Structure formats: C-alpha cells, structure tokens
Amino acid sequence: MGKTSIGVAGIAVVGCLVAVAAFFGATVGAGGAYLALRSAPAPAAVAPAPTSPPVEASLSAPEAPVDLPAAPSIATAVGKVGPAVVTIVNNLSASFGPGGSESPTATGSGVIISDEGYIVTNHHVVEGSSSLEVIFSDGSRVDATLVGSDPFADIAVVRIDAPVPAVALWGESSTLVPGEPVVAIGSPLGDFVNTVTAGVVSATHRSIEASAGFRMEELIQTDAAINHGNSGGPLVDLEGRIVGINTLVVRGNGLGAVAEGLGFAVESDRARAVASAIIRDGAFPRPYLGVQWEWVTPDVAGRNGLGDRFGAYLGEVVGGSPADQAGLRRGDVLTGIDGVAFDADRPFLNRLLEYSPGATVRFDLLRNGSLISVSVTLGQRPAA
C-alpha cells in the first residue's frame, strides 16, 4: 500500500520552419538595336539628354521581431506542477501494519488541488492509517487529516491546515491519445522527492483485474519507469495539467514473463469526480448490498455442481441490509443482474457499481439447484 504507482511523461517535439527565397532576373537582347544604329544617318548634333532628378529610395524600417510563445516542454510542465506534488507518510495503525515494537509507516505521493489544502492521492496510500503527514518539496512537514476515500476508484482526499506552496490544475483525460507525451512526478521509495519520469500515453481505456470479481476500468496506460512510492502522484500533460493519478504497475503475468513500462493511472475525469464528491459529502456515492461474497469461476463452479458459469457465492448476508430485507440467503450464488450474466470482463462488483444507491435491481441466482430471481433495492455504502 502506498508503495506502487506509475508515472509517465513525455518527449517534446519542436518543429522548425525554413524560409526559401526565390530570385528572379531579366535578360535583354542587343543585336537588333546594333543593326538599327548602323543603317540610320549620323545625327548632326545631339544635345545631351536632360537628366532626371534623383529618386530617393523609400525604405521602410524593419519590423520588430515577434515574440512567439514557447513550445510546451517537460521542463515547463514540471515547473508548473512540481511545487504542488507532495510526499504522504501513512503512520499505520497497529492492527493494520506488521507486528513489531516500532510504529509501521508507508509512503506514497499526492498532489495539491486547492488553496484550501485539499490533496488527492490513492486510497491504498492512506488505507489503515492512524495518522498522516505531508512533506512538501522543500522538505517541510505538516500533519494531515483524511477527508474520505473510495477503494473502487483508488482515490482519496486528505487535507492540511497550512499555507500551500502551489496548486495543480485538472486537465481532461478524455482528450488523450496514444503517443501523447506525459510526465509523472512522485517520491519513489519515499526518499527521492519529486522525481520526474517521462514517457507517452501507451493506451487508454485499459482494464486491470484488481481482485477476484473486480476490475479497475478506464485506466490510462503509460510507459515510464515506476517504483514504490509513486502511488498517488500526478500524471500531467505538457501544459502541466493533471490528466491522471498514478495507481499501479504490472511487472509480469504470473507465468514467468517479466515486463517493463506497464504503468497505469486513474483518468483525471474520474479522479476529479470522485475527489469532488469526497470534498463535498465525505464520500463518493456507491451502492450497498450487504453481503460477504467469493468470486466463482466456471472451473470452480463446475467442480461444485453449479454449472459452467461465473458467479458470486454469498458466504454471509448482513442482518438488516438490503440483501437481507430482499430475502437473499447465505449459500446463494448470484449469476447476473437484470438478465445479464456475469463474465470475466463484467464481473459481479463491476456490474453492481453501475447502479446508484436507491436503484432496484433484479439478481439472477442459483439456490438449491434452481435458478430464480430476487429484486433488491440497493442502499448507500457507508463512508470508508
């Protein structure tokens, strides 16, 4: 927690204009004029031709050079957003951290988004905290408080009661295209404060399995070097605007293959919406069912006589919860919502999160060998 993240950044390409001058000349033939002079009688006396008064050349003064705006660059972006990037120290609670006499800590990164002291980071950076601290780029420290957190988007907001050195502006992740230069800033390993890494947007709209039965969606894939401690730091464009919040890195597929440059960030459009709701209401509204569940794949289902299907096995139904009130039972296997079956790309939790608190949905489920449907009016998930 608080130790994985991603970063990316970019390469500035500057184009040059080359002006080409064309020179034109005129030639005059003299043969015809020579023959005409030979055949004509010699003139008696030729008075000198009157001379024309000299013509003064009118030269305009050269125009003053025009100052063109500087092309965006990595250095420009870092200069804008760098002072707003912070290190976040999570003093873990004894029950959450590993055992030992010393208080366990974890570090991550964050970015200041308001002159009122609000800072955006990852949920996993602040998870399990007993207290929080923020370290500015100049090394000064202040205490911070947790405003709220959303584990599904992996976004959290903390706040400091102190003057802020700078504020970063949000950009629009919806306009990003593969190949676009981006920059990541954070504190890898918790020691190398405000480290800058550069790369490009490798892809958009990526989906990564974060846990069994849940996939993080609409992620930005980037190719910068990623290290522990970058989590929660900003991914910015060359204008210095936040286009993502770095969240995770993938280094292999579990089958022995090792990969580099597979970093991922929560898109800014989603991060901004979640952070705004947390600042306003203390939490982002999520539906609440009230069950403990375990994700079931077709292989597991087949071995247990449940057919060739994906599902969510209910190990516990919380008393008084929406699930309990609707009649869901321990041992039920939820197989779909509103007639749409779960699968590897749209697992149980992702489908549930498509609905708002207060919505009534129909769960398709397997109970005692029979397929039935139960309608449930969802509640609102309590704030983390």
PDB file of C-alpha atoms in Angstrom, residues 9-227:
ATOM      1  CA  ALA A   9       5.976  11.578 -19.155  1.00  0.00           C
ATOM      2  CA  GLY A  10       6.918  12.825 -22.470  1.00  0.00           C
ATOM      3  CA  ILE A  11       9.085  13.972 -25.273  1.00  0.00           C
ATOM      4  CA  ALA A  12       8.656  17.471 -26.636  1.00  0.00           C
ATOM      5  CA  VAL A  13       8.918  17.741 -30.411  1.00  0.00           C
ATOM      6  CA  VAL A  14       9.743  21.137 -31.803  1.00  0.00           C
ATOM      7  CA  GLY A  15       9.210  21.854 -35.468  1.00  0.00           C
ATOM      8  CA  CYS A  16      11.292  24.348 -37.479  1.00  0.00           C
ATOM      9  CA  LEU A  17      10.109  26.479 -40.331  1.00  0.00           C
ATOM     10  CA  VAL A  18      12.536  27.036 -43.175  1.00  0.00           C
ATOM     11  CA  ALA A  19      12.040  30.079 -45.396  1.00  0.00           C
ATOM     12  CA  VAL A  20      13.169  29.739 -49.026  1.00  0.00           C
ATOM     13  CA  ALA A  21      13.872  32.895 -51.109  1.00  0.00           C
ATOM     14  CA  ALA A  22      13.465  32.796 -54.941  1.00  0.00           C
ATOM     15  CA  PHE A  23      15.455  35.200 -57.081  1.00  0.00           C
ATOM     16  CA  PHE A  24      14.223  36.371 -60.449  1.00  0.00           C
ATOM     17  CA  GLY A  25      16.287  38.099 -63.232  1.00  0.00           C
ATOM     18  CA  ALA A  26      15.586  39.602 -66.723  1.00  0.00           C
ATOM     19  CA  THR A  27      17.832  39.446 -69.847  1.00  0.00           C
ATOM     20  CA  VAL A  28      17.829  41.982 -72.702  1.00  0.00           C
ATOM     21  CA  GLY A  29      18.970  41.111 -76.307  1.00  0.00           C
ATOM     22  CA  ALA A  30      21.210  43.773 -78.032  1.00  0.00           C
ATOM     23  CA  GLY A  31      21.579  42.524 -81.637  1.00  0.00           C
ATOM     24  CA  GLY A  32      18.512  44.320 -83.059  1.00  0.00           C
ATOM     25  CA  ALA A  33      19.485  47.663 -81.556  1.00  0.00           C
ATOM     26  CA  TYR A  34      23.013  47.457 -83.124  1.00  0.00           C
ATOM     27  CA  LEU A  35      21.704  46.889 -86.670  1.00  0.00           C
ATOM     28  CA  ALA A  36      19.269  49.805 -86.407  1.00  0.00           C
ATOM     29  CA  LEU A  37      22.048  52.189 -85.447  1.00  0.00           C
ATOM     30  CA  ARG A  38      24.268  51.195 -88.425  1.00  0.00           C
ATOM     31  CA  SER A  39      21.597  51.953 -91.045  1.00  0.00           C
ATOM     32  CA  ALA A  40      20.473  55.280 -89.665  1.00  0.00           C
ATOM     33  CA  PRO A  41      22.187  58.583 -90.797  1.00  0.00           C
ATOM     34  CA  ALA A  42      24.509  60.117 -88.332  1.00  0.00           C
ATOM     35  CA  PRO A  43      22.823  62.824 -86.362  1.00  0.00           C
ATOM     36  CA  ALA A  44      24.086  66.373 -86.678  1.00  0.00           C
ATOM     37  CA  ALA A  45      24.439  67.372 -83.167  1.00  0.00           C
ATOM     38  CA  VAL A  46      22.900  65.647 -80.336  1.00  0.00           C
ATOM     39  CA  ALA A  47      22.080  67.676 -77.330  1.00  0.00           C
ATOM     40  CA  PRO A  48      22.682  65.960 -74.067  1.00  0.00           C
ATOM     41  CA  ALA A  49      19.576  64.369 -72.722  1.00  0.00           C
ATOM     42  CA  PRO A  50      18.138  66.078 -69.703  1.00  0.00           C
ATOM     43  CA  THR A  51      18.816  64.258 -66.565  1.00  0.00           C
ATOM     44  CA  SER A  52      16.003  63.252 -64.266  1.00  0.00           C
ATOM     45  CA  PRO A  53      16.153  64.393 -60.711  1.00  0.00           C
ATOM     46  CA  PRO A  54      17.496  61.705 -58.385  1.00  0.00           C
ATOM     47  CA  VAL A  55      14.876  59.476 -56.919  1.00  0.00           C
ATOM     48  CA  GLU A  56      15.263  58.839 -53.216  1.00  0.00           C
ATOM     49  CA  ALA A  57      14.679  55.259 -52.272  1.00  0.00           C
ATOM     50  CA  SER A  58      11.975  54.896 -49.671  1.00  0.00           C
ATOM     51  CA  LEU A  59      12.997  52.092 -47.347  1.00  0.00           C
ATOM     52  CA  SER A  60      10.635  51.035 -44.612  1.00  0.00           C
ATOM     53  CA  ALA A  61      12.111  50.342 -41.200  1.00  0.00           C
ATOM     54  CA  PRO A  62      12.406  46.619 -40.367  1.00  0.00           C
ATOM     55  CA  GLU A  63       9.553  45.272 -38.269  1.00  0.00           C
ATOM     56  CA  ALA A  64      10.300  44.458 -34.658  1.00  0.00           C
ATOM     57  CA  PRO A  65      10.715  40.715 -34.021  1.00  0.00           C
ATOM     58  CA  VAL A  66       7.594  38.947 -32.770  1.00  0.00           C
ATOM     59  CA  ASP A  67       7.885  37.027 -29.514  1.00  0.00           C
ATOM     60  CA  LEU A  68       6.327  33.640 -30.176  1.00  0.00           C
ATOM     61  CA  PRO A  69       5.035  31.601 -27.229  1.00  0.00           C
ATOM     62  CA  ALA A  70       7.452  28.936 -26.076  1.00  0.00           C
ATOM     63  CA  ALA A  71       6.611  25.404 -27.155  1.00  0.00           C
ATOM     64  CA  PRO A  72       5.391  23.168 -24.304  1.00  0.00           C
ATOM     65  CA  SER A  73       8.137  21.080 -22.773  1.00  0.00           C
ATOM     66  CA  ILE A  74       8.751  18.666 -19.926  1.00  0.00           C
ATOM     67  CA  ALA A  75      10.617  21.352 -18.007  1.00  0.00           C
ATOM     68  CA  THR A  76       7.689  23.750 -18.413  1.00  0.00           C
ATOM     69  CA  ALA A  77       5.223  21.169 -17.134  1.00  0.00           C
ATOM     70  CA  VAL A  78       7.405  20.258 -14.162  1.00  0.00           C
ATOM     71  CA  GLY A  79       7.890  23.911 -13.289  1.00  0.00           C
ATOM     72  CA  LYS A  80       4.121  24.407 -13.135  1.00  0.00           C
ATOM     73  CA  VAL A  81       3.038  21.328 -11.189  1.00  0.00           C
ATOM     74  CA  GLY A  82       6.186  20.277  -9.324  1.00  0.00           C
ATOM     75  CA  PRO A  83       5.734  22.537  -6.274  1.00  0.00           C
ATOM     76  CA  ALA A  84       2.206  21.099  -5.788  1.00  0.00           C
ATOM     77  CA  VAL A  85       3.444  17.492  -5.555  1.00  0.00           C
ATOM     78  CA  VAL A  86       3.900  16.123  -2.025  1.00  0.00           C
ATOM     79  CA  THR A  87       5.016  13.004  -0.215  1.00  0.00           C
ATOM     80  CA  ILE A  88       2.412  11.397   2.053  1.00  0.00           C
ATOM     81  CA  VAL A  89       3.514   9.466   5.135  1.00  0.00           C
ATOM     82  CA  ASN A  90       0.987   6.931   6.451  1.00  0.00           C
ATOM     83  CA  ASN A  91       1.534   6.023  10.099  1.00  0.00           C
ATOM     84  CA  LEU A  92      -0.267   2.692  10.054  1.00  0.00           C
ATOM     85  CA  SER A  93      -2.486   1.509  12.849  1.00  0.00           C
ATOM     86  CA  ALA A  94      -1.070  -1.404  14.849  1.00  0.00           C
ATOM     87  CA  SER A  95      -3.847  -3.707  13.681  1.00  0.00           C
ATOM     88  CA  PHE A  96      -3.207  -2.928  10.007  1.00  0.00           C
ATOM     89  CA  GLY A  97       0.580  -2.918   9.833  1.00  0.00           C
ATOM     90  CA  PRO A  98       3.010  -5.763  10.507  1.00  0.00           C
ATOM     91  CA  GLY A  99       3.842  -6.674  14.078  1.00  0.00           C
ATOM     92  CA  GLY A 100       6.784  -5.122  15.906  1.00  0.00           C
ATOM     93  CA  SER A 101       7.663  -2.585  18.555  1.00  0.00           C
ATOM     94  CA  GLU A 102       8.126   0.301  16.112  1.00  0.00           C
ATOM     95  CA  SER A 103       5.152   2.030  14.546  1.00  0.00           C
ATOM     96  CA  PRO A 104       4.939   0.878  10.915  1.00  0.00           C
ATOM     97  CA  THR A 105       4.809   3.504   8.189  1.00  0.00           C
ATOM     98  CA  ALA A 106       4.199   3.569   4.454  1.00  0.00           C
ATOM     99  CA  THR A 107       4.767   6.354   1.955  1.00  0.00           C
ATOM    100  CA  GLY A 108       3.166   7.498  -1.245  1.00  0.00           C
ATOM    101  CA  SER A 109       2.652  10.654  -3.243  1.00  0.00           C
ATOM    102  CA  GLY A 110      -0.109  13.216  -3.698  1.00  0.00           C
ATOM    103  CA  VAL A 111      -0.935  16.476  -5.454  1.00  0.00           C
ATOM    104  CA  ILE A 112      -2.453  19.675  -4.059  1.00  0.00           C
ATOM    105  CA  ILE A 113      -5.643  20.621  -5.932  1.00  0.00           C
ATOM    106  CA  SER A 114      -6.949  23.517  -3.814  1.00  0.00           C
ATOM    107  CA  ASP A 115      -5.581  26.503  -1.946  1.00  0.00           C
ATOM    108  CA  GLU A 116      -7.812  25.310   0.901  1.00  0.00           C
ATOM    109  CA  GLY A 117      -5.348  22.482   1.488  1.00  0.00           C
ATOM    110  CA  TYR A 118      -7.053  19.554  -0.270  1.00  0.00           C
ATOM    111  CA  ILE A 119      -4.695  16.896  -1.635  1.00  0.00           C
ATOM    112  CA  VAL A 120      -5.594  13.974  -3.921  1.00  0.00           C
ATOM    113  CA  THR A 121      -3.834  10.622  -3.564  1.00  0.00           C
ATOM    114  CA  ASN A 122      -4.655   6.898  -3.788  1.00  0.00           C
ATOM    115  CA  HIS A 123      -6.923   5.003  -1.402  1.00  0.00           C
ATOM    116  CA  HIS A 124      -4.222   2.389  -0.912  1.00  0.00           C
ATOM    117  CA  VAL A 125      -1.744   5.105   0.146  1.00  0.00           C
ATOM    118  CA  VAL A 126      -3.869   6.138   3.154  1.00  0.00           C
ATOM    119  CA  GLU A 127      -5.564   2.800   3.911  1.00  0.00           C
ATOM    120  CA  GLY A 128      -5.216   1.647   7.510  1.00  0.00           C
ATOM    121  CA  SER A 129      -3.767   4.927   8.770  1.00  0.00           C
ATOM    122  CA  SER A 130      -3.738   6.033  12.387  1.00  0.00           C
ATOM    123  CA  SER A 131      -2.305   9.432  11.366  1.00  0.00           C
ATOM    124  CA  LEU A 132      -0.993  11.124   8.235  1.00  0.00           C
ATOM    125  CA  GLU A 133       1.768  13.590   7.404  1.00  0.00           C
ATOM    126  CA  VAL A 134       2.568  15.574   4.279  1.00  0.00           C
ATOM    127  CA  ILE A 135       6.092  16.503   3.183  1.00  0.00           C
ATOM    128  CA  PHE A 136       6.444  19.428   0.765  1.00  0.00           C
ATOM    129  CA  SER A 137       9.088  19.542  -1.953  1.00  0.00           C
ATOM    130  CA  ASP A 138      11.253  21.802   0.246  1.00  0.00           C
ATOM    131  CA  GLY A 139      11.308  19.147   2.984  1.00  0.00           C
ATOM    132  CA  SER A 140       8.951  20.854   5.452  1.00  0.00           C
ATOM    133  CA  ARG A 141       6.316  18.665   7.161  1.00  0.00           C
ATOM    134  CA  VAL A 142       2.736  19.217   8.276  1.00  0.00           C
ATOM    135  CA  ASP A 143       0.057  16.961   9.744  1.00  0.00           C
ATOM    136  CA  ALA A 144      -2.839  15.926   7.521  1.00  0.00           C
ATOM    137  CA  THR A 145      -6.332  14.551   8.085  1.00  0.00           C
ATOM    138  CA  LEU A 146      -8.236  12.067   5.947  1.00  0.00           C
ATOM    139  CA  VAL A 147     -11.325  13.645   4.344  1.00  0.00           C
ATOM    140  CA  GLY A 148     -12.569  10.485   2.629  1.00  0.00           C
ATOM    141  CA  SER A 149     -11.588   7.573   0.448  1.00  0.00           C
ATOM    142  CA  ASP A 150     -13.022   5.418  -2.338  1.00  0.00           C
ATOM    143  CA  PRO A 151     -11.443   1.959  -2.708  1.00  0.00           C
ATOM    144  CA  PHE A 152     -13.119   1.209  -6.047  1.00  0.00           C
ATOM    145  CA  ALA A 153     -11.594   4.179  -7.875  1.00  0.00           C
ATOM    146  CA  ASP A 154      -8.489   4.032  -5.629  1.00  0.00           C
ATOM    147  CA  ILE A 155      -8.863   7.743  -4.892  1.00  0.00           C
ATOM    148  CA  ALA A 156      -8.606   9.501  -1.521  1.00  0.00           C
ATOM    149  CA  VAL A 157      -8.509  13.106  -0.332  1.00  0.00           C
ATOM    150  CA  VAL A 158      -6.509  14.403   2.620  1.00  0.00           C
ATOM    151  CA  ARG A 159      -6.353  17.958   3.927  1.00  0.00           C
ATOM    152  CA  ILE A 160      -3.727  20.113   5.570  1.00  0.00           C
ATOM    153  CA  ASP A 161      -4.301  23.186   7.728  1.00  0.00           C
ATOM    154  CA  ALA A 162      -1.369  25.205   6.431  1.00  0.00           C
ATOM    155  CA  PRO A 163      -0.498  27.508   3.508  1.00  0.00           C
ATOM    156  CA  VAL A 164       0.110  25.567   0.311  1.00  0.00           C
ATOM    157  CA  PRO A 165       3.130  26.246  -1.931  1.00  0.00           C
ATOM    158  CA  ALA A 166       1.208  25.716  -5.186  1.00  0.00           C
ATOM    159  CA  VAL A 167      -1.971  24.278  -6.681  1.00  0.00           C
ATOM    160  CA  ALA A 168      -2.149  21.964  -9.706  1.00  0.00           C
ATOM    161  CA  LEU A 169      -4.929  22.299 -12.283  1.00  0.00           C
ATOM    162  CA  TRP A 170      -7.056  19.464 -13.651  1.00  0.00           C
ATOM    163  CA  GLY A 171      -6.845  18.529 -17.319  1.00  0.00           C
ATOM    164  CA  GLU A 172      -9.188  16.438 -19.477  1.00  0.00           C
ATOM    165  CA  SER A 173      -8.224  12.802 -19.796  1.00  0.00           C
ATOM    166  CA  SER A 174     -10.911  12.280 -22.434  1.00  0.00           C
ATOM    167  CA  THR A 175      -8.760  14.116 -24.994  1.00  0.00           C
ATOM    168  CA  LEU A 176      -5.676  11.912 -24.521  1.00  0.00           C
ATOM    169  CA  VAL A 177      -4.492   9.799 -27.439  1.00  0.00           C
ATOM    170  CA  PRO A 178      -1.832   7.062 -27.595  1.00  0.00           C
ATOM    171  CA  GLY A 179       1.616   8.507 -28.214  1.00  0.00           C
ATOM    172  CA  GLU A 180       0.911  11.786 -26.440  1.00  0.00           C
ATOM    173  CA  PRO A 181       3.772  12.903 -24.151  1.00  0.00           C
ATOM    174  CA  VAL A 182       3.043  12.847 -20.419  1.00  0.00           C
ATOM    175  CA  VAL A 183       5.029  13.400 -17.230  1.00  0.00           C
ATOM    176  CA  ALA A 184       4.792  11.696 -13.837  1.00  0.00           C
ATOM    177  CA  ILE A 185       6.060  13.224 -10.594  1.00  0.00           C
ATOM    178  CA  GLY A 186       6.279  11.468  -7.239  1.00  0.00           C
ATOM    179  CA  SER A 187       8.501  10.180  -4.456  1.00  0.00           C
ATOM    180  CA  PRO A 188       9.786   6.709  -5.377  1.00  0.00           C
ATOM    181  CA  LEU A 189      10.865   4.661  -2.361  1.00  0.00           C
ATOM    182  CA  GLY A 190       9.771   7.593  -0.188  1.00  0.00           C
ATOM    183  CA  ASP A 191      13.269   9.107  -0.392  1.00  0.00           C
ATOM    184  CA  PHE A 192      13.694  10.630  -3.846  1.00  0.00           C
ATOM    185  CA  VAL A 193      11.233  13.507  -3.521  1.00  0.00           C
ATOM    186  CA  ASN A 194       9.700  14.996  -6.687  1.00  0.00           C
ATOM    187  CA  THR A 195      11.314  12.564  -9.083  1.00  0.00           C
ATOM    188  CA  VAL A 196      10.284  13.204 -12.691  1.00  0.00           C
ATOM    189  CA  THR A 197       9.775  10.393 -15.193  1.00  0.00           C
ATOM    190  CA  ALA A 198       8.800  10.859 -18.808  1.00  0.00           C
ATOM    191  CA  GLY A 199       7.110   8.817 -21.496  1.00  0.00           C
ATOM    192  CA  VAL A 200       3.939   8.636 -23.530  1.00  0.00           C
ATOM    193  CA  VAL A 201       0.362   7.503 -23.248  1.00  0.00           C
ATOM    194  CA  SER A 202       0.671   3.856 -24.252  1.00  0.00           C
ATOM    195  CA  ALA A 203      -3.099   3.275 -24.374  1.00  0.00           C
ATOM    196  CA  THR A 204      -6.374   4.482 -22.905  1.00  0.00           C
ATOM    197  CA  HIS A 205      -9.477   2.690 -21.572  1.00  0.00           C
ATOM    198  CA  ARG A 206      -7.467  -0.162 -20.067  1.00  0.00           C
ATOM    199  CA  SER A 207      -8.976  -2.641 -17.579  1.00  0.00           C
ATOM    200  CA  ILE A 208      -6.943  -4.479 -14.923  1.00  0.00           C
ATOM    201  CA  GLU A 209      -8.137  -7.183 -12.511  1.00  0.00           C
ATOM    202  CA  ALA A 210      -7.574  -5.617  -9.079  1.00  0.00           C
ATOM    203  CA  SER A 211      -9.077  -8.515  -7.113  1.00  0.00           C
ATOM    204  CA  ALA A 212     -11.226 -11.578  -7.753  1.00  0.00           C
ATOM    205  CA  GLY A 213     -14.573 -10.350  -9.056  1.00  0.00           C
ATOM    206  CA  PHE A 214     -13.486  -6.731  -9.623  1.00  0.00           C
ATOM    207  CA  ARG A 215     -11.635  -4.935 -12.394  1.00  0.00           C
ATOM    208  CA  MET A 216     -10.337  -1.364 -12.325  1.00  0.00           C
ATOM    209  CA  GLU A 217     -11.593   0.233 -15.509  1.00  0.00           C
ATOM    210  CA  GLU A 218     -10.885   3.211 -17.767  1.00  0.00           C
ATOM    211  CA  LEU A 219      -7.213   3.355 -16.803  1.00  0.00           C
ATOM    212  CA  ILE A 220      -4.505   5.234 -18.700  1.00  0.00           C
ATOM    213  CA  GLN A 221      -1.550   3.014 -19.585  1.00  0.00           C
ATOM    214  CA  THR A 222       1.852   4.720 -19.574  1.00  0.00           C
ATOM    215  CA  ASP A 223       5.424   3.588 -20.127  1.00  0.00           C
ATOM    216  CA  ALA A 224       7.563   5.498 -17.597  1.00  0.00           C
ATOM    217  CA  ALA A 225       9.805   3.811 -15.043  1.00  0.00           C
ATOM    218  CA  ILE A 226       7.653   3.028 -11.990  1.00  0.00           C
ATOM    219  CA  ASN A 227       8.762   2.469  -8.414  1.00  0.00           C
TER     220      ASN A 227
END
